[in-house]
Coordinates of C-alpha atoms in Angstrom, one line a residue:
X135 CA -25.7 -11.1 45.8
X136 CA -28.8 -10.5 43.6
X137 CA -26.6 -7.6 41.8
X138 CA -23.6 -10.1 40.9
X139 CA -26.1 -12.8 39.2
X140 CA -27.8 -10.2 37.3
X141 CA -24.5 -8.7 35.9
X142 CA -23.8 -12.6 35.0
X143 CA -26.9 -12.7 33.4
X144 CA -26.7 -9.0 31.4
X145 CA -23.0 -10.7 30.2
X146 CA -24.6 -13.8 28.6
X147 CA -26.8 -11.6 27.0
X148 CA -24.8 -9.4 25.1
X149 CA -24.4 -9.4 21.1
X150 CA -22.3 -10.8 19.5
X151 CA -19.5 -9.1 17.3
X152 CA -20.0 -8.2 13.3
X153 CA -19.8 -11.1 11.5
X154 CA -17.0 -9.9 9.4
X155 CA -14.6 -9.8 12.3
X156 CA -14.3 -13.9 12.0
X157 CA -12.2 -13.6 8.8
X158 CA -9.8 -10.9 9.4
X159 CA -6.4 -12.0 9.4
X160 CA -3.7 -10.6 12.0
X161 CA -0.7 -9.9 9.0
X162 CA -0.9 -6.4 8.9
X163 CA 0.0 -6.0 12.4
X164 CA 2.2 -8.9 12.9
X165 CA 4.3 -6.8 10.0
X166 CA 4.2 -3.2 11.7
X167 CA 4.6 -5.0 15.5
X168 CA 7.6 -7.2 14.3
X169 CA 10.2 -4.8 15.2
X170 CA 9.7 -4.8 18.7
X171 CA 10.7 -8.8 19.1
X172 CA 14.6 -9.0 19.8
X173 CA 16.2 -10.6 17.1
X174 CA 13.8 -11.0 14.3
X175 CA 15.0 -9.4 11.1
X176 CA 11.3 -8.1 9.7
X177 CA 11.6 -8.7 5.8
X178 CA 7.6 -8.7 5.6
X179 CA 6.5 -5.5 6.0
X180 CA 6.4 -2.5 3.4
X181 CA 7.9 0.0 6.0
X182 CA 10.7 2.7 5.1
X183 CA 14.2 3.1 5.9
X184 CA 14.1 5.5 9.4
X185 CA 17.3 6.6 8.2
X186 CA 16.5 8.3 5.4
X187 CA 13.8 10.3 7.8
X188 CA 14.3 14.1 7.6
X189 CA 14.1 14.5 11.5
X190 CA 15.5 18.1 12.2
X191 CA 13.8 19.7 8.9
X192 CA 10.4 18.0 10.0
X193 CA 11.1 19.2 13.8
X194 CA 11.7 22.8 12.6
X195 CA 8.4 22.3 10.5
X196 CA 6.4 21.2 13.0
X197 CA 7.3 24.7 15.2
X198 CA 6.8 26.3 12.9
X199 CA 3.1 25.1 11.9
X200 CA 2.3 25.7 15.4
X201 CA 3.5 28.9 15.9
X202 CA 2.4 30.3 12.4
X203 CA -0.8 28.7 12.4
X204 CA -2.2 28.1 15.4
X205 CA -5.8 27.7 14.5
X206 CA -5.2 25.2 11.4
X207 CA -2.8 23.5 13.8
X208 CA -4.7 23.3 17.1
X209 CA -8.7 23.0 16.2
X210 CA -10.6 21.2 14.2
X211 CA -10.3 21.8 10.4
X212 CA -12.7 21.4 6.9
X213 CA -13.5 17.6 6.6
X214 CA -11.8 17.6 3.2
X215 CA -8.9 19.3 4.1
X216 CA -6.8 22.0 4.8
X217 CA -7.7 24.6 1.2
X218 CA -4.3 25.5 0.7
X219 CA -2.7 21.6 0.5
X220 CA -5.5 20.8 -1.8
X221 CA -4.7 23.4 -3.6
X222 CA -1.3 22.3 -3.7
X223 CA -1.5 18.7 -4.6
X224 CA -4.2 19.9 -7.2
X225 CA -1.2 21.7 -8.6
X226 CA 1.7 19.0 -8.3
X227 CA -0.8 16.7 -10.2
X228 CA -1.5 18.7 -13.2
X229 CA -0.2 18.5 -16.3
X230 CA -0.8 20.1 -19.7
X231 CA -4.4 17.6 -20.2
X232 CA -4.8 17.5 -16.9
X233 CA -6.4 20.7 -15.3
X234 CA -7.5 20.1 -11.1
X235 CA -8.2 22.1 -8.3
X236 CA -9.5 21.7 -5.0
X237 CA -12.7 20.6 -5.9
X238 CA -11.3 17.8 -7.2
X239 CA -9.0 16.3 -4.1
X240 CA -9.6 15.1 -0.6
X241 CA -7.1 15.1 2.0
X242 CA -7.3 11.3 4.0
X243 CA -5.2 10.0 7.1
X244 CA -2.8 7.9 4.9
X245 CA -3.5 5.5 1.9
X246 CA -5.5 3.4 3.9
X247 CA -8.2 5.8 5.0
X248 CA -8.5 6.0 1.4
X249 CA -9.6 2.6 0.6
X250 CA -11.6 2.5 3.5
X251 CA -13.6 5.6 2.1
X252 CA -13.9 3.8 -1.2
X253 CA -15.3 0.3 0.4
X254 CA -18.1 2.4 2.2
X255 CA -18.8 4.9 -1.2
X256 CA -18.5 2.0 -3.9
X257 CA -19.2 -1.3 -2.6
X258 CA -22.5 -2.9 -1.5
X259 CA -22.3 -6.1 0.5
X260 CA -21.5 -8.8 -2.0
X261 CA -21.1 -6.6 -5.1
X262 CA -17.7 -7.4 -7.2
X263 CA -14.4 -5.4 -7.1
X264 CA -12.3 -6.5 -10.0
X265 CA -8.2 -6.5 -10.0
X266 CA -5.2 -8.7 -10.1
X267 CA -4.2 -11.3 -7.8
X268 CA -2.2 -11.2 -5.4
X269 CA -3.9 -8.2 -3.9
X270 CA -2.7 -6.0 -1.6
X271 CA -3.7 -7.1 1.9
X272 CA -3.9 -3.7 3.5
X273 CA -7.0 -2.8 0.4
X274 CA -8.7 -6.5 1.4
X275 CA -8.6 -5.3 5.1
X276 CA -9.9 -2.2 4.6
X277 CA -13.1 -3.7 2.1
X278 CA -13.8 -6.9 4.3
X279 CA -16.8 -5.5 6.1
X280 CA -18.4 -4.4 3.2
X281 CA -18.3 -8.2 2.4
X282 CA -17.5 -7.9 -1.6
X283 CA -17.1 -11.0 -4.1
X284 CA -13.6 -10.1 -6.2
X285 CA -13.4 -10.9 -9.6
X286 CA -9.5 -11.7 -10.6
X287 CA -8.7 -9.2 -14.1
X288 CA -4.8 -10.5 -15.3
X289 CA -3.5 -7.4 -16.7
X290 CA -0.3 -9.8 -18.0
X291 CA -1.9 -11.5 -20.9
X292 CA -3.7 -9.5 -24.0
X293 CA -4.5 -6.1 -22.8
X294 CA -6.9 -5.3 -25.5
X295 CA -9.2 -8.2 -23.7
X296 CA -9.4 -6.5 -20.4
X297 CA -12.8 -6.5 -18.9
X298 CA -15.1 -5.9 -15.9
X299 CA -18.0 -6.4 -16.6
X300 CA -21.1 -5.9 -13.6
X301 CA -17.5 -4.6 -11.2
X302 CA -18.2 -1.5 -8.9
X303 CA -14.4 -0.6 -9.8
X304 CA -11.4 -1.9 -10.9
X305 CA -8.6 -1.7 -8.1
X306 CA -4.6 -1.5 -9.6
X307 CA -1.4 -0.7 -8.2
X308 CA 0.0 0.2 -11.6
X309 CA 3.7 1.5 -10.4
X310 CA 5.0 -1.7 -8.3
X311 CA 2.3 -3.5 -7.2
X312 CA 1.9 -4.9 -3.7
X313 CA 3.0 -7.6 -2.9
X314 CA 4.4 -8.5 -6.5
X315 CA 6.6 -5.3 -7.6
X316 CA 5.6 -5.6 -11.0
X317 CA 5.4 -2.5 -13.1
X318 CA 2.0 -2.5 -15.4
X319 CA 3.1 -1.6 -19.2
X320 CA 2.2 1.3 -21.0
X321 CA -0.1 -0.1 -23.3
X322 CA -1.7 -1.9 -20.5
X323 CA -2.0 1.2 -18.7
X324 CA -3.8 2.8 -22.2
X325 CA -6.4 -0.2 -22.4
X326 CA -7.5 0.1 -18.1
X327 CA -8.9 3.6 -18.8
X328 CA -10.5 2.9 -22.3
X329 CA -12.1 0.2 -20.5
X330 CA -13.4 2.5 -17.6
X331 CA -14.5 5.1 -20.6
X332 CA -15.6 2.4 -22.1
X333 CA -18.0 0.2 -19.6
X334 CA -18.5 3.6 -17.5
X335 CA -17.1 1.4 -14.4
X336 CA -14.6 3.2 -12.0
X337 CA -11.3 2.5 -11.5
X338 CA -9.0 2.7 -8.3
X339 CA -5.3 3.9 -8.9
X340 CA -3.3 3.1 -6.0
X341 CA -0.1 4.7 -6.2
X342 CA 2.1 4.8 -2.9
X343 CA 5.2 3.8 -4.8
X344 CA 5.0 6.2 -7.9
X345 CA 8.2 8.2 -6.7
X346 CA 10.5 4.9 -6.2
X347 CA 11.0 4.4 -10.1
X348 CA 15.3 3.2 -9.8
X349 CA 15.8 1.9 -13.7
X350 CA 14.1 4.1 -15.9
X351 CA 12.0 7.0 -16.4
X352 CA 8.3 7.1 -15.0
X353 CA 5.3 5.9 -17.0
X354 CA 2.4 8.2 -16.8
X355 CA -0.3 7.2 -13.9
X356 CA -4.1 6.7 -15.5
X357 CA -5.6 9.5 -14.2
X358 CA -3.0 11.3 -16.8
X359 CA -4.0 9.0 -19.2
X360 CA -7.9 9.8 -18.5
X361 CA -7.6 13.4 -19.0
X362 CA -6.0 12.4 -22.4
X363 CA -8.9 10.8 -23.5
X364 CA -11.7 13.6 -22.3
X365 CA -9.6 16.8 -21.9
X366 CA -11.3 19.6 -20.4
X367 CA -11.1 22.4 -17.6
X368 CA -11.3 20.1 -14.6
X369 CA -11.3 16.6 -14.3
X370 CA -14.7 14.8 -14.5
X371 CA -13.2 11.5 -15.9
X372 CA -13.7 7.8 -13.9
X373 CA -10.4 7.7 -12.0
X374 CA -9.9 7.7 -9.0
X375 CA -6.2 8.6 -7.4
X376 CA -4.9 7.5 -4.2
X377 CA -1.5 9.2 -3.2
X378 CA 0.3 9.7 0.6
X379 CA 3.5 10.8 1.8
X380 CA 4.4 7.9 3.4
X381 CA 6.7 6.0 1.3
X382 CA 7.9 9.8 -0.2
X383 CA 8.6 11.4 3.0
X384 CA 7.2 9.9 6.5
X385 CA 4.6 7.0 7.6
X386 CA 4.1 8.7 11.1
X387 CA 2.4 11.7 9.4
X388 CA -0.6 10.0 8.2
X389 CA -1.4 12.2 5.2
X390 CA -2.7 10.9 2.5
X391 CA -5.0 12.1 -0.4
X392 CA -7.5 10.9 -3.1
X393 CA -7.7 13.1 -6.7
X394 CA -10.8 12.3 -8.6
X395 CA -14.1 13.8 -10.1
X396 CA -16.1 16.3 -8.2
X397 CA -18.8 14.2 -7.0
X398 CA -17.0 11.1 -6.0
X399 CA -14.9 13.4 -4.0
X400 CA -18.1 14.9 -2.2
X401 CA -19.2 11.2 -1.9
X402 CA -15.7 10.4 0.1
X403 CA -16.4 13.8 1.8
X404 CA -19.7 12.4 3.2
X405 CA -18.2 9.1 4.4
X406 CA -15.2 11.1 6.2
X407 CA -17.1 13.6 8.1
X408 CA -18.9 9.7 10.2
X409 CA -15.0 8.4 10.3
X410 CA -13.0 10.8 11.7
X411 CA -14.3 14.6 11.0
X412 CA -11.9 16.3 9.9
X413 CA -7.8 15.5 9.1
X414 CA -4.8 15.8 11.5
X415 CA -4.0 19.8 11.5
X416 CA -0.1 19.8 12.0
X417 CA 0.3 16.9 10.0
X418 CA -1.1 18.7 7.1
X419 CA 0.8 22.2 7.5
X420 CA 4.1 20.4 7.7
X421 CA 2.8 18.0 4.7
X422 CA 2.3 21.4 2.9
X423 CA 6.0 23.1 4.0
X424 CA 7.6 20.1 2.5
X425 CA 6.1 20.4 -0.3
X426 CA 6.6 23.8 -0.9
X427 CA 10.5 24.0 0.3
X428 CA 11.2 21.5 -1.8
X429 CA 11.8 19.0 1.1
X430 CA 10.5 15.7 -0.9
X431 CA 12.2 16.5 -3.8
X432 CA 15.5 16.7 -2.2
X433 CA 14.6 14.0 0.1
X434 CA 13.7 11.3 -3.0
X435 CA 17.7 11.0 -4.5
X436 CA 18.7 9.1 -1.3
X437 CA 16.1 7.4 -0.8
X438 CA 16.2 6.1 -4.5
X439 CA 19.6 5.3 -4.7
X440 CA 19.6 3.7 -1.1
X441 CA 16.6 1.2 -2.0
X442 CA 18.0 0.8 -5.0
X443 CA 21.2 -0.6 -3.7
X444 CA 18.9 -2.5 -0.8
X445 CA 17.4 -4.1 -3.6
X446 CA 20.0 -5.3 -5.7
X447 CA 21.5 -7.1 -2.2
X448 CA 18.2 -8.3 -1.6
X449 CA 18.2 -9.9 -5.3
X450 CA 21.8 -10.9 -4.8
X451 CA 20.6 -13.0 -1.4
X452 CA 17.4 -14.8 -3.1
X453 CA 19.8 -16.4 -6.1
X454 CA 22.6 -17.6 -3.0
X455 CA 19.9 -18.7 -0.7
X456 CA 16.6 -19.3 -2.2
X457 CA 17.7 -20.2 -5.8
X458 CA 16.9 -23.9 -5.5
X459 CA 13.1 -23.6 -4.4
X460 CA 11.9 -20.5 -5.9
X461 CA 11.5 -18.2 -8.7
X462 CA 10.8 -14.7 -9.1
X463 CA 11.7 -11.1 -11.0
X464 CA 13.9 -8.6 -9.5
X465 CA 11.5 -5.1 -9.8
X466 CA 12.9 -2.1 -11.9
X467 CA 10.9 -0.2 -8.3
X468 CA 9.0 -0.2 -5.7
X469 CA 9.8 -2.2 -2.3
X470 CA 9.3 -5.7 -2.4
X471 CA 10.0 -8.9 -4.7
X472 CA 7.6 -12.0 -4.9
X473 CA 8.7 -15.3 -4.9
X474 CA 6.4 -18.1 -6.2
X475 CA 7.7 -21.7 -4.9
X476 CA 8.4 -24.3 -7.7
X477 CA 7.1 -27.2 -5.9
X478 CA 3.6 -27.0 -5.1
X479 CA 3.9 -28.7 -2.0
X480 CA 5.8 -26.1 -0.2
X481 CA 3.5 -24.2 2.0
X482 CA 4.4 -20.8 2.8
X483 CA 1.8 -20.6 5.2
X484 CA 3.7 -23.0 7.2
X485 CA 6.9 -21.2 6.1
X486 CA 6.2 -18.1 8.2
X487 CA 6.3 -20.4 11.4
X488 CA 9.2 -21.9 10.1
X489 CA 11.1 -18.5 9.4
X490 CA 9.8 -17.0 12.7
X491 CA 11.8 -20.1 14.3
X492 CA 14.8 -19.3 12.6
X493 CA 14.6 -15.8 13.2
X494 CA 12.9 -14.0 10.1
X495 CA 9.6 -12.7 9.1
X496 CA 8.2 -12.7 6.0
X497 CA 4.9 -12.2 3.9
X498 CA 2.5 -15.4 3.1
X499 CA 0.8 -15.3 -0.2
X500 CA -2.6 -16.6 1.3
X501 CA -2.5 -12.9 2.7
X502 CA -2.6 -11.6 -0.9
X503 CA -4.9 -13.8 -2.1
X504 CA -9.0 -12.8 -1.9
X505 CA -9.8 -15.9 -1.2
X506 CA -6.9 -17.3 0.6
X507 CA -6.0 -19.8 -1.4
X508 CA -2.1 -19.2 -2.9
X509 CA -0.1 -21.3 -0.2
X510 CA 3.1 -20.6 -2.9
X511 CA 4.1 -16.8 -2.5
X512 CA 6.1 -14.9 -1.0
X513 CA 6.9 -11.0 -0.2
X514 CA 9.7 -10.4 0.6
X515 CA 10.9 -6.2 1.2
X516 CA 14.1 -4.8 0.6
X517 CA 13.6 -1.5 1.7
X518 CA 13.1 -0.9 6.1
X519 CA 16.9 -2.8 6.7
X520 CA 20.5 -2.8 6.3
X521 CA 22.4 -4.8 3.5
X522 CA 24.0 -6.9 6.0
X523 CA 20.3 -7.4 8.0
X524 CA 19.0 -8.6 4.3
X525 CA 21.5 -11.2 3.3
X526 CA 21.0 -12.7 7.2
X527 CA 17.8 -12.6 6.7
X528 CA 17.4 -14.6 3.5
X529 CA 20.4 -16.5 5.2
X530 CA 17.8 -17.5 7.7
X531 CA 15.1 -17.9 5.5
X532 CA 17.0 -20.3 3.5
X533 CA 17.6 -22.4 6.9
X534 CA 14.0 -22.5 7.5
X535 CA 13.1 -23.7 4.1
X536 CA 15.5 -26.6 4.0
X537 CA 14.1 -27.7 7.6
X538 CA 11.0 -27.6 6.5
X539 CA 11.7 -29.5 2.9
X540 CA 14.1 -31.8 5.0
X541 CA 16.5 -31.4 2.2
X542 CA 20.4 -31.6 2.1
X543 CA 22.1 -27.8 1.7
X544 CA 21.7 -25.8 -0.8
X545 CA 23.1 -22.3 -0.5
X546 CA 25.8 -20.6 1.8
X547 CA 24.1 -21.9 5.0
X548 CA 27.0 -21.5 7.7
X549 CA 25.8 -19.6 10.9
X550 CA 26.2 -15.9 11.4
X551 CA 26.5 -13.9 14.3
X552 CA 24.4 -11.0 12.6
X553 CA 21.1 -9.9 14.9

């Protein structure tokens, strides 16, 4: 008896969890875990096509990596990474002003190991990170317990005028920012690095869509612009890459990796080793056998030309469906379009109820937003389903705003047996 009201007692006592936890939101995994409720078409998320998966080639890989290398495969490995992938994503990256090795990359679980490295190397609690709104959610996740102010940095209006001043970094999603898809300009591009030359402030190039360009030729990324501007042997310059494989080849593999100066790299080395010690072996062996059979390179023609098609029907849906309440710009890349609502009044908070009622799921702007606020976006992603599963879903979506708006029809809205 005395041993039950003491562990009553020892219960009442315990701490309480980090602050930080009381503003989290639960998008992120609403988005991935979507897919396992019967019936609801998941237009929210930015996840692949499995189709376009290289299953057998990735299964022959994987024996492979075991069986070849069974010590880079089976133990632990170097914190930074496995020598020879840096060695060969120091070589994809380099270009004629651009000289790395592997001094100059880190090997990370994914893109979002990468952000979380950053938070915990460049941002003290309440210090500003400066970038465009709407953000993506996934970098505001990974940042929020290192409790920063952001500071919003349009990169639509006079690029010569970009600033940051007393930022820890500028953060950018240059090729098809998430959630937006919009494509940041050349010169644009040109004035973000002067401006980190310039002020001596580091800037974060997230890139996980680079290889889904569908309209036109790629622009070159900033940390090609950089070495422009200071070209030497190896890159010392402000910054910092953030690539993966999972929009290029797989999600499941986790492999992800930051290029940047020596000693931020060592920096993001440091914070590693306390987060996870050392990198998924196999993942990385296979990462590097695709890369060096010319796997993603073969791989990226279908999986342009499918999302391309994916988004064009996507596009074709929003104008029969959604035309009468919202706006937006079909992206030349990328995997999602952003629609703003053109009366104020329509909440889109409240519209992800509304859509999960009618069978849809779909990204709120207030999860894009630092501070919450934008109730009048929406992400929408063209690339994880079928044509037919996209114009049901905006179908659906195009019920659920009317109910909500109480309005008469507007739009093909006659019922649909698609699941």
């Amino acid at each position: 008896m005395n041993l039950m009201k003491q562990d009553v007692v020892s219960r009442h006592l315990r701490a309480p969890f980090a602050e930080w936890l009381s503003h989290t939101n639960d998008l992120t995994s609403r988005f991935v875990g979507a897919g396992r409720i019967p019936g609801l078409i998941n237009i929210a998320g930015g996840l692949p096509a499995p189709e376009v998966f290289p299953i057998e080639e990735l299964a022959a890989l994987a024996q492979a990596a075991v069986r070849e290398f069974p010590l880079d495969t089976l133990t632990y490995g170097p914190t930074d990474g496995l020598p020879e992938l840096r060695d060969a994503i120091a070589a994809r990256f380099s270009t004629e002003n651009l000289c790395l090795d592997r001094s100059n990359v880190l090997i990370t679980a994914g893109g979002t190991q990468a952000l979380d490295l950053i938070g915990k190397v460049l941002i003290e609690p309440g210090s500003a990170v400066a970038g465009e709104f709407p953000m993506y959610a996934g970098a505001l996740d990974a940042w929020r317990p290192r409790c920063p102010t952001y500071r919003q940095t349009s990169f639509a209006t006079d690029a010569a005028r970009i600033s940051a001043p007393d930022a820890r970094f500028i953060y950018t999603v240059p090729n098809f920012s998430n959630p937006t898809g919009r494509l940041v300009d050349l010169d644009t591009r040109r004035a973000l690095v002067e401006v980190a030359h310039r002020e001596g402030i580091w800037i974060v190039e997230d890139d996980p869509y680079g290889s889904l360009y569908y309209d036109q030729p790629a622009l070159p990324g900033l940390l090609e612009l950089s070495a422009e501007l200071a070209p030497r042997d190896g890159y010392r310059g402000p910054v910092v890459y953030l690539g993966t494989l999972s929009k290029a080849l797989v999600p499941g593999l986790r492999v992800g990796w930051v290029i940047g100066s020596p000693d931020i790299i060592e920096a993001l080395k440091s914070a590693k080793q306390g987060a996870d010690l050392c990198s998924n072996g196999m993942a990385q062996r296979i990462a590097l056998a695709a890369m060096q059979n010319g796997l993603i390179e073969r791989l990226r023609p279908r999986i342009v030309n499918l999302y391309r098609e994916r988004r064009d029907v996507l596009a074709t849906a929003m104008e029969e469906y959604l035309a009468d309440w919202f706006d937006w710009e079909v992206p030349v890349g990328g995997m999602f379009i952003w629609g703003v609502a053109r009366d104020l009044s329509l909440d889109t908070d409240q519209l992800v109820s509304a859509g999960m009622d009618a069978g849809v799921l779909i990204g709120p702007g207030s999860a894009f937003d630092p501070h919450g606020r934008d109730r009048s976006g929406i992400r929408l992603n063209f690339t994880a389903n079928s044509s037919d599963r996209l114009d049901e879903a905006v179908r659906r979506l195009g019920v659920a705003v009317q109910k909500s708006r109480g309005a008469g029809s507007g739009g093909r809205l006659a019922p649909s047996n698609v699941a």
